[in-house]
mmCIF file of C-alpha atoms and ligand atoms in Angstrom:
data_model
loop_
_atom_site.group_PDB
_atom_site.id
_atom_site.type_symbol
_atom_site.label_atom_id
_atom_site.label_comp_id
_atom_site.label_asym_id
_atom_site.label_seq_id
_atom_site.Cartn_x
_atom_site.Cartn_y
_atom_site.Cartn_z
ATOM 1 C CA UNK A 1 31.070 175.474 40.786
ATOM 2 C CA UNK A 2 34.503 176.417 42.721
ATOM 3 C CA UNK A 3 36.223 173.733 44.759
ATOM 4 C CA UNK A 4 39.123 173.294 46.761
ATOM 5 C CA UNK A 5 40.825 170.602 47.038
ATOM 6 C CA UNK A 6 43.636 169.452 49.458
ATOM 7 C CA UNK A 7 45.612 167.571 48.416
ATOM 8 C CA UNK A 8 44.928 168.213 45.018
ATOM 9 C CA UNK A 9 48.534 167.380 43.997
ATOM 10 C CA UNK A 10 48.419 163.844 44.840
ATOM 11 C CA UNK A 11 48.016 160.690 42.994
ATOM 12 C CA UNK A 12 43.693 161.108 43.396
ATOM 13 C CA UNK A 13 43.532 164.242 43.679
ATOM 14 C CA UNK A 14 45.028 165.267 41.021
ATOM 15 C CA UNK A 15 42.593 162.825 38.527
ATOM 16 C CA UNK A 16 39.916 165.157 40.454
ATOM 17 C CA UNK A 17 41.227 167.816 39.156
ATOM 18 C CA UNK A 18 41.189 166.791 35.815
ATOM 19 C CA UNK A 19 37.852 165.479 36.702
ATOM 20 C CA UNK A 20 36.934 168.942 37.645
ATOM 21 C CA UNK A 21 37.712 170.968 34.757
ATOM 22 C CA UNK A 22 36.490 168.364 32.320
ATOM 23 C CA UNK A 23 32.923 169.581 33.912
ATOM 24 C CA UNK A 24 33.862 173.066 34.200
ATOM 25 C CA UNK A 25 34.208 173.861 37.342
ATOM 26 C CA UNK A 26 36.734 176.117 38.886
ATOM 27 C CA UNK A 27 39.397 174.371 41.020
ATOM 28 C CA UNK A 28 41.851 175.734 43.755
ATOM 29 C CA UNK A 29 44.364 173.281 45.142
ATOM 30 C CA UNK A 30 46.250 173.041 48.551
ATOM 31 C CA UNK A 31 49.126 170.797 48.704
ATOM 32 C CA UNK A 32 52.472 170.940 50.850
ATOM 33 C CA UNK A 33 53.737 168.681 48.275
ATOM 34 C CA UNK A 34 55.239 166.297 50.683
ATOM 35 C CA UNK A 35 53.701 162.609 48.365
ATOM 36 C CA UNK A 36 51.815 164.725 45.959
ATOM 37 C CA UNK A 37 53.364 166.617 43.227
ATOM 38 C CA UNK A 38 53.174 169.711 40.599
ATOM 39 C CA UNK A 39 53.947 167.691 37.541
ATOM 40 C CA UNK A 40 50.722 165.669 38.153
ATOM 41 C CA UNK A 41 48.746 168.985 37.877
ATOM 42 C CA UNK A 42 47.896 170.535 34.229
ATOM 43 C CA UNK A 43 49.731 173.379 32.907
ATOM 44 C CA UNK A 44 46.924 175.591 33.215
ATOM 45 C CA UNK A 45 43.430 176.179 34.803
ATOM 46 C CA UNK A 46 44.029 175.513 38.222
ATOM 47 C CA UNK A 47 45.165 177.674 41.208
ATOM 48 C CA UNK A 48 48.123 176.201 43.698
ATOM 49 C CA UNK A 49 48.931 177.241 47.150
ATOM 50 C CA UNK A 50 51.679 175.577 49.105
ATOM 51 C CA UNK A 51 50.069 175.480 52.820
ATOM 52 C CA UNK A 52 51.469 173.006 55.804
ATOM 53 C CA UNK A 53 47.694 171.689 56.872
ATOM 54 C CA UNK A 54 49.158 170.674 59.922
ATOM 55 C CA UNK A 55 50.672 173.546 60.996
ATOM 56 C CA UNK A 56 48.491 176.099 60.133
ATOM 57 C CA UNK A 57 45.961 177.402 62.972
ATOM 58 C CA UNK A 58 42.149 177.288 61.615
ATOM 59 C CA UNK A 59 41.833 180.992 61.880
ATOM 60 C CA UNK A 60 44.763 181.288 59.001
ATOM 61 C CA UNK A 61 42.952 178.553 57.291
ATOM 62 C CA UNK A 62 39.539 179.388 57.168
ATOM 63 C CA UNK A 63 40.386 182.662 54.277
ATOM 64 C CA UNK A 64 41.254 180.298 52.295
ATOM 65 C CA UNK A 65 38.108 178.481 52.517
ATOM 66 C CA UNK A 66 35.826 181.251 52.288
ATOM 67 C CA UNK A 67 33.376 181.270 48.783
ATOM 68 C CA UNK A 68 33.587 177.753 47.767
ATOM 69 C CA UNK A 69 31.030 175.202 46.871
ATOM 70 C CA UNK A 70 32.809 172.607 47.952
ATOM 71 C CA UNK A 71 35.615 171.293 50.190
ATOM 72 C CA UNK A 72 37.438 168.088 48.953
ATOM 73 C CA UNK A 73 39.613 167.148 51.481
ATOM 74 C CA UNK A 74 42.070 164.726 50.300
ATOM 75 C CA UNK A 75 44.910 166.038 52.026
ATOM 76 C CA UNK A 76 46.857 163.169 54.336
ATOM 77 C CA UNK A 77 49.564 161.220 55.644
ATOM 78 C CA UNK A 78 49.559 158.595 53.820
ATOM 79 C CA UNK A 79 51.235 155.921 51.396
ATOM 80 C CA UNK A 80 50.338 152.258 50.519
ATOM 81 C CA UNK A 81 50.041 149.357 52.909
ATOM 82 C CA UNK A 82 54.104 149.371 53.246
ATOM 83 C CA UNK A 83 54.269 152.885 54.297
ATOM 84 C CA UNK A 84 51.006 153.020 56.501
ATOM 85 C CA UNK A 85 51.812 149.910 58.867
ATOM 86 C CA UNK A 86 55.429 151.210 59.096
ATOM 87 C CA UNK A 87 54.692 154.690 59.712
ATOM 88 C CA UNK A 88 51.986 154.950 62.330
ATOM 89 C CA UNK A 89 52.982 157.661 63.801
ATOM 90 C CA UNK A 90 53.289 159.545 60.969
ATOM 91 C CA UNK A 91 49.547 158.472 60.073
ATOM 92 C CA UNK A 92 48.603 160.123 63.105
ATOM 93 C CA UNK A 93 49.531 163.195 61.284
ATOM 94 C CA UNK A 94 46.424 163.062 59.686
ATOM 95 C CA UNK A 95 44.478 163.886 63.330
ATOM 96 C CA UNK A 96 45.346 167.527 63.224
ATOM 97 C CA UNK A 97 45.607 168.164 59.409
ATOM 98 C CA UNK A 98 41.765 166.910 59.961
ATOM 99 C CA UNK A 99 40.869 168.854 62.562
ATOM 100 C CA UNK A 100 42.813 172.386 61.022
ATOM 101 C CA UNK A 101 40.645 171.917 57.936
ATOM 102 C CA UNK A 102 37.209 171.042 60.033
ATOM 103 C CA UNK A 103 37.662 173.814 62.572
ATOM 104 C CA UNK A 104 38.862 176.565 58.962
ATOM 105 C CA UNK A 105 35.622 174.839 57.818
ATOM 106 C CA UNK A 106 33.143 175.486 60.289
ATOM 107 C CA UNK A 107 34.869 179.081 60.719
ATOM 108 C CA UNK A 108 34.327 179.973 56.793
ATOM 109 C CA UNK A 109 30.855 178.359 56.525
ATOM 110 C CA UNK A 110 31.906 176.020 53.548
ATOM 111 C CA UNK A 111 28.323 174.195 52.898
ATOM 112 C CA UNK A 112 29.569 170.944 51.906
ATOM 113 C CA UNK A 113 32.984 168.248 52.518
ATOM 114 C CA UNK A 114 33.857 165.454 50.458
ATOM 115 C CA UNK A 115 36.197 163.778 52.757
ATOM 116 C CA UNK A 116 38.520 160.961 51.291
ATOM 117 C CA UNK A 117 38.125 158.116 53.837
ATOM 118 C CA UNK A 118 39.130 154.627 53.561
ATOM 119 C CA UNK A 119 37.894 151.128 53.767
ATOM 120 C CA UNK A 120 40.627 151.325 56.716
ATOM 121 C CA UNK A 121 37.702 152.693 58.837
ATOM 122 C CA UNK A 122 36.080 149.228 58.398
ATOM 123 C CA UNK A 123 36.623 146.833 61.625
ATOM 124 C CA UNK A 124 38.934 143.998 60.837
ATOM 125 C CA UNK A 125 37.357 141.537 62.667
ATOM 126 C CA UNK A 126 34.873 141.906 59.645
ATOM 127 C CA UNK A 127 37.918 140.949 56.961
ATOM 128 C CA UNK A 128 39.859 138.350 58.033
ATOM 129 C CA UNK A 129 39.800 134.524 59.810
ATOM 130 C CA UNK A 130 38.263 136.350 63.253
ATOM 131 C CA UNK A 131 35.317 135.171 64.108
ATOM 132 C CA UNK A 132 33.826 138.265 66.475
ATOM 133 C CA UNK A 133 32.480 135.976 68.892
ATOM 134 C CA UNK A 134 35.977 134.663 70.030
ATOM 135 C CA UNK A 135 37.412 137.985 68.904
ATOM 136 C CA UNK A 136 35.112 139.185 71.768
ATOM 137 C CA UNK A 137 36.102 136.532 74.472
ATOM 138 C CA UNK A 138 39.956 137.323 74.079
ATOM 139 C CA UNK A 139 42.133 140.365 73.975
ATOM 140 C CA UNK A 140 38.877 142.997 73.649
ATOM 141 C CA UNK A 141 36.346 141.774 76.539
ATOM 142 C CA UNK A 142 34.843 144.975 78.239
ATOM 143 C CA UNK A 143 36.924 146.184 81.462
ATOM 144 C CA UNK A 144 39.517 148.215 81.881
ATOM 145 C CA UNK A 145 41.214 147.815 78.973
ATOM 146 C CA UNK A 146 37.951 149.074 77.339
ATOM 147 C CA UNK A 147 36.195 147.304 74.763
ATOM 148 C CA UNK A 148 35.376 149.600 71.352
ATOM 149 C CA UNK A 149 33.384 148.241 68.462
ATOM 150 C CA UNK A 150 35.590 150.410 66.539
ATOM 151 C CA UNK A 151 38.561 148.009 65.459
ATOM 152 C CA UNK A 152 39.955 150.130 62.330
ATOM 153 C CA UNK A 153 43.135 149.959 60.629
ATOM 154 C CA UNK A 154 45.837 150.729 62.523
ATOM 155 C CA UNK A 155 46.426 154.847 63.727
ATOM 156 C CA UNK A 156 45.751 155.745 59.442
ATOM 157 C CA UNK A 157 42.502 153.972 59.710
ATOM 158 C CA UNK A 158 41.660 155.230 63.532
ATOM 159 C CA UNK A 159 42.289 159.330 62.005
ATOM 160 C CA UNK A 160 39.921 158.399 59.137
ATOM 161 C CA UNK A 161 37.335 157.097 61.641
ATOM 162 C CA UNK A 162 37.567 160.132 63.687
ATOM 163 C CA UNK A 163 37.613 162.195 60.547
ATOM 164 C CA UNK A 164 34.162 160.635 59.859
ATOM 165 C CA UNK A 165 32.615 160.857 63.359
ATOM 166 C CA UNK A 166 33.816 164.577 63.385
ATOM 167 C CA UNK A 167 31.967 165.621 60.151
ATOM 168 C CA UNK A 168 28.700 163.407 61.393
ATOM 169 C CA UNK A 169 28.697 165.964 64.421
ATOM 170 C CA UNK A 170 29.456 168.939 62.613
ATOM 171 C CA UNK A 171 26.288 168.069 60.175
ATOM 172 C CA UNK A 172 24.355 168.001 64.021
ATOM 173 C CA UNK A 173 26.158 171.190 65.006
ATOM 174 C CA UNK A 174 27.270 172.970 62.637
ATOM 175 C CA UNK A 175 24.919 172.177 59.452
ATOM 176 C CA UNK A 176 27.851 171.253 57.675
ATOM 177 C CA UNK A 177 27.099 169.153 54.712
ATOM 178 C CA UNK A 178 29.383 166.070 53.619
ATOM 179 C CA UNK A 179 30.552 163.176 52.096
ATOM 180 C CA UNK A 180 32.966 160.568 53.418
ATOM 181 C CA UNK A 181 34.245 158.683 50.365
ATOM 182 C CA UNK A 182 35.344 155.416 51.736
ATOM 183 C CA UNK A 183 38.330 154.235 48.813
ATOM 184 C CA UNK A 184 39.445 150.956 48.385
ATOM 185 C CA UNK A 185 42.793 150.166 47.250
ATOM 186 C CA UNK A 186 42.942 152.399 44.428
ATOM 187 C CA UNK A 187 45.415 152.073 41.442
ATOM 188 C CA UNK A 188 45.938 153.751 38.131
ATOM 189 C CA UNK A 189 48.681 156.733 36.097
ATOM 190 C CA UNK A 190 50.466 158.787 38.804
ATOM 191 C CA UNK A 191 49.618 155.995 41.853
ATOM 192 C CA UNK A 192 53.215 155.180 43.535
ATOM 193 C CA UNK A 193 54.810 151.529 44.213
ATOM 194 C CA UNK A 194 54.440 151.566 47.933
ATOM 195 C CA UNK A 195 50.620 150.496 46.797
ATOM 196 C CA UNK A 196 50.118 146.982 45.464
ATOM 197 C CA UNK A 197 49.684 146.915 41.727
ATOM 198 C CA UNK A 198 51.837 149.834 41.398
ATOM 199 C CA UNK A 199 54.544 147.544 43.274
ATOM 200 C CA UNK A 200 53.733 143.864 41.045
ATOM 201 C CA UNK A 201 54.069 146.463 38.105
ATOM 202 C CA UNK A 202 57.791 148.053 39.014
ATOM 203 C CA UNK A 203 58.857 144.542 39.659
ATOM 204 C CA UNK A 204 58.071 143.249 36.121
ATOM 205 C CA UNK A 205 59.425 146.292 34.854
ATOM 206 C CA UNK A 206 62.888 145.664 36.470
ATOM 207 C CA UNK A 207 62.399 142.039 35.541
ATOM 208 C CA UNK A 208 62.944 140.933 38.899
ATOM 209 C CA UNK A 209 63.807 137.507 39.721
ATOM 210 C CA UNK A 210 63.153 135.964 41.726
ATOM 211 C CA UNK A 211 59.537 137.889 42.311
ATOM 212 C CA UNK A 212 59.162 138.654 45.717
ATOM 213 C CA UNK A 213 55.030 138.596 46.927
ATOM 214 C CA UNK A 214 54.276 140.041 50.403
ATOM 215 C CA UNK A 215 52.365 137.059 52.708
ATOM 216 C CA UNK A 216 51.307 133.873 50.946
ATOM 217 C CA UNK A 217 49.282 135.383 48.370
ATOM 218 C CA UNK A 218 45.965 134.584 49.810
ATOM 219 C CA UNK A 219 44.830 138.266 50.711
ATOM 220 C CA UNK A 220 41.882 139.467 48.696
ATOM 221 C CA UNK A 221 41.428 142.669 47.677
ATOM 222 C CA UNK A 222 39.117 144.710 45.078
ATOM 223 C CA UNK A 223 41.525 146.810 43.463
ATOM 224 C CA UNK A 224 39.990 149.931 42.318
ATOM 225 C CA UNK A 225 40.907 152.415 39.100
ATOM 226 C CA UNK A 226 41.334 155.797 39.875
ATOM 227 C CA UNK A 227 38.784 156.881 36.910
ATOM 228 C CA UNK A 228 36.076 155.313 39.132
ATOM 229 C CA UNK A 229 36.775 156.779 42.485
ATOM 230 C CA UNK A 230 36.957 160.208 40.694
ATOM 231 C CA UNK A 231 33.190 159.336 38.980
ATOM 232 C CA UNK A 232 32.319 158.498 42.933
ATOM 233 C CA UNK A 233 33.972 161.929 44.335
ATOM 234 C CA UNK A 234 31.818 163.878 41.720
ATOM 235 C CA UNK A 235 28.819 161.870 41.876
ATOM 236 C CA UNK A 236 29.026 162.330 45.949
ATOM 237 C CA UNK A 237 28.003 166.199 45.918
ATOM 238 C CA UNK A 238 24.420 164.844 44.449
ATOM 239 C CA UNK A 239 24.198 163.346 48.147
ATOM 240 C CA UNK A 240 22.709 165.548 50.479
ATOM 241 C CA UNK A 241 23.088 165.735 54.853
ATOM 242 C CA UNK A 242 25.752 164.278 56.197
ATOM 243 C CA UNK A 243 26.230 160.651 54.344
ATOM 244 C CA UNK A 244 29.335 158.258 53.741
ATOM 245 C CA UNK A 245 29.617 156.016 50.587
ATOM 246 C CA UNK A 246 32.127 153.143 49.423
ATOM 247 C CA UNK A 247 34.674 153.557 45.869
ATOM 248 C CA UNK A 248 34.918 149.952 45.363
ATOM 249 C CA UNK A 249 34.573 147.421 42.846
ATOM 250 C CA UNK A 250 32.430 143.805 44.091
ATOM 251 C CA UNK A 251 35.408 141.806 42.241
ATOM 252 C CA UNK A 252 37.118 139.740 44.406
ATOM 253 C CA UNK A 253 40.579 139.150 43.562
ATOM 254 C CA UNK A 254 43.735 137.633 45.191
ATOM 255 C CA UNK A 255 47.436 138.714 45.299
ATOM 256 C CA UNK A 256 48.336 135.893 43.657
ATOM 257 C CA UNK A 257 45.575 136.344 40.824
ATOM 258 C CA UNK A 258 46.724 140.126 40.204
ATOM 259 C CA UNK A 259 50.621 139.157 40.190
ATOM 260 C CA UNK A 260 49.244 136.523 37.549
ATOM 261 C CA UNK A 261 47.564 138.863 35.328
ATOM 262 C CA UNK A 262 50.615 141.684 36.131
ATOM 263 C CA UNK A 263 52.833 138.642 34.792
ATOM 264 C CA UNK A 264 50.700 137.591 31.289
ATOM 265 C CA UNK A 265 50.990 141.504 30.338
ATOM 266 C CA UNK A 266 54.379 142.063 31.059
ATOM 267 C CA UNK A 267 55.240 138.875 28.612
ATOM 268 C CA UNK A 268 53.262 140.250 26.192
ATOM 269 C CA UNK A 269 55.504 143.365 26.312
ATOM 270 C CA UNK A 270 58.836 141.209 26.951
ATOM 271 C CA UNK A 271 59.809 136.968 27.484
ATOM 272 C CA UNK A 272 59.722 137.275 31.082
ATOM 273 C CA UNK A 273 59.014 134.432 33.437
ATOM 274 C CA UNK A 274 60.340 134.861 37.116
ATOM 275 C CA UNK A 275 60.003 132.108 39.960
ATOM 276 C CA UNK A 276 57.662 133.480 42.753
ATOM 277 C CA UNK A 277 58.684 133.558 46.288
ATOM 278 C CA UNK A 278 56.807 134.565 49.135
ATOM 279 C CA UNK A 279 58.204 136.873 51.989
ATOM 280 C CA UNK A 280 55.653 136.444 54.989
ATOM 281 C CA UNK A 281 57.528 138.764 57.382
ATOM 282 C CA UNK A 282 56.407 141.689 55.505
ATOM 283 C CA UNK A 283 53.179 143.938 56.167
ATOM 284 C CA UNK A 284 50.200 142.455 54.220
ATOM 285 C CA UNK A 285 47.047 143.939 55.859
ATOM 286 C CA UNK A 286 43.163 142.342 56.351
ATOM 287 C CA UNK A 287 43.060 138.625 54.949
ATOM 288 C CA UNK A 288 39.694 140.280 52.820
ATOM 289 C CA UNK A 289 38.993 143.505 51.912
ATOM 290 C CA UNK A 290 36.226 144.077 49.597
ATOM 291 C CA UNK A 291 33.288 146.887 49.313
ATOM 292 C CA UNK A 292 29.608 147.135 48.792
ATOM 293 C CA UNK A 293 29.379 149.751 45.766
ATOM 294 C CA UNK A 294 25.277 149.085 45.693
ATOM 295 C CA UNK A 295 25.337 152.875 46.750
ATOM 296 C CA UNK A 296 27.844 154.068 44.187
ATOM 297 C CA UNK A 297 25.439 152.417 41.256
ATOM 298 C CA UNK A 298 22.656 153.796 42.527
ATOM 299 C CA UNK A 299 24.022 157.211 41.684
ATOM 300 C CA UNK A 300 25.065 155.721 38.417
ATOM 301 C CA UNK A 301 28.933 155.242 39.178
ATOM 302 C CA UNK A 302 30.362 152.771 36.584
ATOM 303 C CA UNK A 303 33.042 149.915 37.295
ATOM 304 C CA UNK A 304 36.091 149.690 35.215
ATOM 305 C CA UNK A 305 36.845 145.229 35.189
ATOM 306 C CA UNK A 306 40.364 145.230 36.828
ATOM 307 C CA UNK A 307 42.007 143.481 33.467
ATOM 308 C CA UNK A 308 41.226 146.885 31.791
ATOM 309 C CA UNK A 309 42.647 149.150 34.541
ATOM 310 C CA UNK A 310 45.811 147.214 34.832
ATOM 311 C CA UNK A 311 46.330 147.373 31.549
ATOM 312 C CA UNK A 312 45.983 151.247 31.239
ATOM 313 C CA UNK A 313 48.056 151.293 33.903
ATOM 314 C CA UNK A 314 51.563 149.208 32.967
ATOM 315 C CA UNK A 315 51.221 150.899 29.577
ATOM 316 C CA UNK A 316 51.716 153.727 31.693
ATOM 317 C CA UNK A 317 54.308 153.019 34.172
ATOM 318 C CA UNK A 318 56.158 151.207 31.221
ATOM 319 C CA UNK A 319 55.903 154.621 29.235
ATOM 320 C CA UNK A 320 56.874 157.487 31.645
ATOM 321 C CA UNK A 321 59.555 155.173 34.011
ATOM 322 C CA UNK A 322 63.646 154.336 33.716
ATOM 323 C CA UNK A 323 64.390 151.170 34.262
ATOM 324 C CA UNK A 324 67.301 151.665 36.192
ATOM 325 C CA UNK A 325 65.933 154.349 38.461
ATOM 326 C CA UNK A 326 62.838 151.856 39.176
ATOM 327 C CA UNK A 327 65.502 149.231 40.211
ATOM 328 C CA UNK A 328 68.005 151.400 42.224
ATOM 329 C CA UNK A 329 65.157 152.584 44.353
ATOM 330 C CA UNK A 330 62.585 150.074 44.732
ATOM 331 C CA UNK A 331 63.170 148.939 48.205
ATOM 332 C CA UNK A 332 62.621 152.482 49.519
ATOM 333 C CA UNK A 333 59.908 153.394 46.896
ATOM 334 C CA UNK A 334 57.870 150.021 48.577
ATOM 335 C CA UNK A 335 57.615 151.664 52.364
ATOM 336 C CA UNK A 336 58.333 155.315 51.780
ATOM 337 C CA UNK A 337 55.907 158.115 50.346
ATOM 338 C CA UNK A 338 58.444 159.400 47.692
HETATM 339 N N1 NAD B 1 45.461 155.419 47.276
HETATM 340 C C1 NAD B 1 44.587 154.678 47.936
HETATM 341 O O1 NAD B 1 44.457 153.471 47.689
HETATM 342 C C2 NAD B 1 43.731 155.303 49.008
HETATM 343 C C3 NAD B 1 42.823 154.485 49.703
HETATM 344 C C4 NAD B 1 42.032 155.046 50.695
HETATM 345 C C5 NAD B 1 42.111 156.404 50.959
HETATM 346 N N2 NAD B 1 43.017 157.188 50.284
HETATM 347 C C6 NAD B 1 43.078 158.604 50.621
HETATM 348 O O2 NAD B 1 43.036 159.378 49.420
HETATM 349 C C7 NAD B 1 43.758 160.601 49.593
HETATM 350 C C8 NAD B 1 44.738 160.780 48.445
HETATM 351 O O3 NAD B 1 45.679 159.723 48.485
HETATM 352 P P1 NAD B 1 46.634 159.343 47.268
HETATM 353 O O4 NAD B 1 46.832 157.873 47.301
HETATM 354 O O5 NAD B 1 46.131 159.975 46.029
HETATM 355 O O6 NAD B 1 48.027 160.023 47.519
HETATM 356 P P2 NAD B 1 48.798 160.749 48.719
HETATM 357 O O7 NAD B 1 48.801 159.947 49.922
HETATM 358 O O8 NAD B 1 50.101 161.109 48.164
HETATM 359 O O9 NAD B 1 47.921 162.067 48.929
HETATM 360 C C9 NAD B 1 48.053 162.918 50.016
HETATM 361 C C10 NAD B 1 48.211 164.349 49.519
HETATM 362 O O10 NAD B 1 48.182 165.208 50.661
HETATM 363 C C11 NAD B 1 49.313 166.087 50.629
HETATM 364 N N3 NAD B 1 49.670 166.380 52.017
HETATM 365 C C12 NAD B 1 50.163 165.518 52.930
HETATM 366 N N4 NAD B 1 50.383 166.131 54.106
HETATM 367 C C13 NAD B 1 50.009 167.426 53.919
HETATM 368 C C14 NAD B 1 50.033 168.584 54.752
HETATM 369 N N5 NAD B 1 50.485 168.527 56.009
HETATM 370 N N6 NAD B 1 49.590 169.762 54.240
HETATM 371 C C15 NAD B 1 49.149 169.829 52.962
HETATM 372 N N7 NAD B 1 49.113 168.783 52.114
HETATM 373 C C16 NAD B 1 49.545 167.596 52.590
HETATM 374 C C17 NAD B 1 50.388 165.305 49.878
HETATM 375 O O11 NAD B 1 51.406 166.113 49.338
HETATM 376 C C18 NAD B 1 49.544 164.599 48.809
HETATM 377 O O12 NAD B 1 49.346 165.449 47.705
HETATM 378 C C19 NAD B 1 44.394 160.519 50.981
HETATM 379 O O13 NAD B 1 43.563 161.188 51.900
HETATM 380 C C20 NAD B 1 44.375 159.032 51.287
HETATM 381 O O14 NAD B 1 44.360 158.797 52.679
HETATM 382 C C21 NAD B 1 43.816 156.651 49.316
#
């Protein structure tokens, strides 16, 4: 099978890759290499072209496109929950990079997209304290303000919702077939520490003290390994018409659980015991964000338990990091995308 991915450099995409070749298939990547990166990529077997996908008109696009099995568009705007609620209108980016890579699409006749989405397409009413029925009677009541029942994630989550609505009309139109992969907080080798566990992680490897948690703690999330939303991506070109599916794990755990667990490793690497503050003015997204994967296990995706990803992981960031570039740069590692 030949695929191209965009994005292919990135943190995911490049574990696709990997994922790619292990199965044989051929794999061409696009990538302006502005978050993702060539040293994440293997020395060999793949084929690399630097392309601006926001830039670049369709028609220029759409050669590139021609003869493939399969589009994985991973390509985006994007960084962890400190970059994406401080950049919004860089997020919005991610509108045209979509739509130069549908349009190329339609244009070459590529018969299938996997499209990363996000569990930022998912209305927040649904994940925190709101109950819909006041969230109704206040700020969203039908008039000229207009009431949607979309209520995604900021302008990141509002692109990947469009993203998704696009490729369900170009399966009506166009007989375009696809996937929207709907990932939920992902972590594993190569992630960055404007994401969560990559952050708790950096901060025990700096030893910082006094630890410093974003919000109270409470926020629940179901951190997912990247091994499992690669087993999802390939398991996703098995579904056929125009379909979207959620890269999640069902366990349920808080901030304060994961800095926990972050904090028993890291002493069993080095005596390390910080006191734990909490810093509520910074961005902390839904109160609870946690998937369905019935349709992932149905297609026989596997789970990794989050003990043994995070695990996998620190060995990792403890291996390939320097301390004191990790501490010189933190702050701006947290919110930026490199
Ligand atoms: N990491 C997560 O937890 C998560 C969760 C939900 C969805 N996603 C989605 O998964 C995909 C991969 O994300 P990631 O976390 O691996 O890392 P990432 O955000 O670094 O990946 C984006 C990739 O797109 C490339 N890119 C950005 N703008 C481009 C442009 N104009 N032209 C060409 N290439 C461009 C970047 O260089 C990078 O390689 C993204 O679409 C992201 O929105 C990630």
């Amino acid at each position: 099978m030949r695929a191209t991915i965009t994005g292919g450099a990135s943190f995911i995409g490049s574990h696709l890759v990997d994922g790619l070749l292990k199965q044989g298939d051929e794999a061409w990547i696009i990538d302006n290499f502005s978050s993702g990166s060539r040293e994440n990529l293997p020395h060999s077997g793949v084929h690399t072209i630097a392309l601006d996908l926001r830039t670049l008109p369709p028609c220029e696009l759409a050669p590139y496109f021609t003869k493939i099995d399969v589009l994985y568009h991973l390509a985006a705007d994007h960084g962890g929950r400190g970059y994406v609620e401080t950049h919004q209108v860089a997020t919005s980016n991610n509108f045209a990079i979509d739509n130069n890579v549908f349009q190329a699409a339609i244009l070459a006749g590529v018969p299938k997209i996997i499209f990363a989405s996000s569990g930022c397409v998912y209305p927040l009413y649904m994940q925190g304290d709101t109950d819909f029925e006041e969230y109704l009677k206040e700020e969203h009541l039908a008039g000229d303000q207009g009431y949607t029942a979309y209520d995604p994630d900021g302008l990141y989550g509002l692109a990947k919702l469009a993203g998704e609505l696009t490729l369900q009309r170009m399966w009506l139109e166009n007989q375009i077939e696809s996937v929207s992969c709907r990932f939920f907080t992902v972590y594993g080798p190569r992630a960055k520490e404007n994401h969560a566990i990559i952050s708790f992680i950096a901060r025990a490897f700096i030893r910082q003290d006094p630890w410093i948690v974003w919000g109270n703690g409470d926020q629940v999330r179901n951190w997912t390994y990247v091994d499992d939303i690669v087993q999802g991506l390939l398991l996703a070109t098995k579904l056929e018409g125009c379909q979207a599916i959620n890269l999640g794990t069902e366990e349920m755990i808080t901030v304060t659980e994961a800095v926990a667990r972050v904090l028993e490793l890291a002493n069993q690497k080095e005596k390390y015991h910080p006191r734990i503050t909490y810093d509520l003015d910074k961005p902390v997204g839904p109160l609870c964000r946690v998937a369905s994967n019935e349709k992932y296990r149905q297609l026989g995706g596997t789970v990794t338990p989050f003990l043994e990803g995070l695990q996998k992981t620190m060995d990792w960031y403890y291996t390939v990091k320097n301390r004191i570039e990790v501490d010189r740069n933190l702050e701006r590692l947290l919110i930026e995308r490199k």
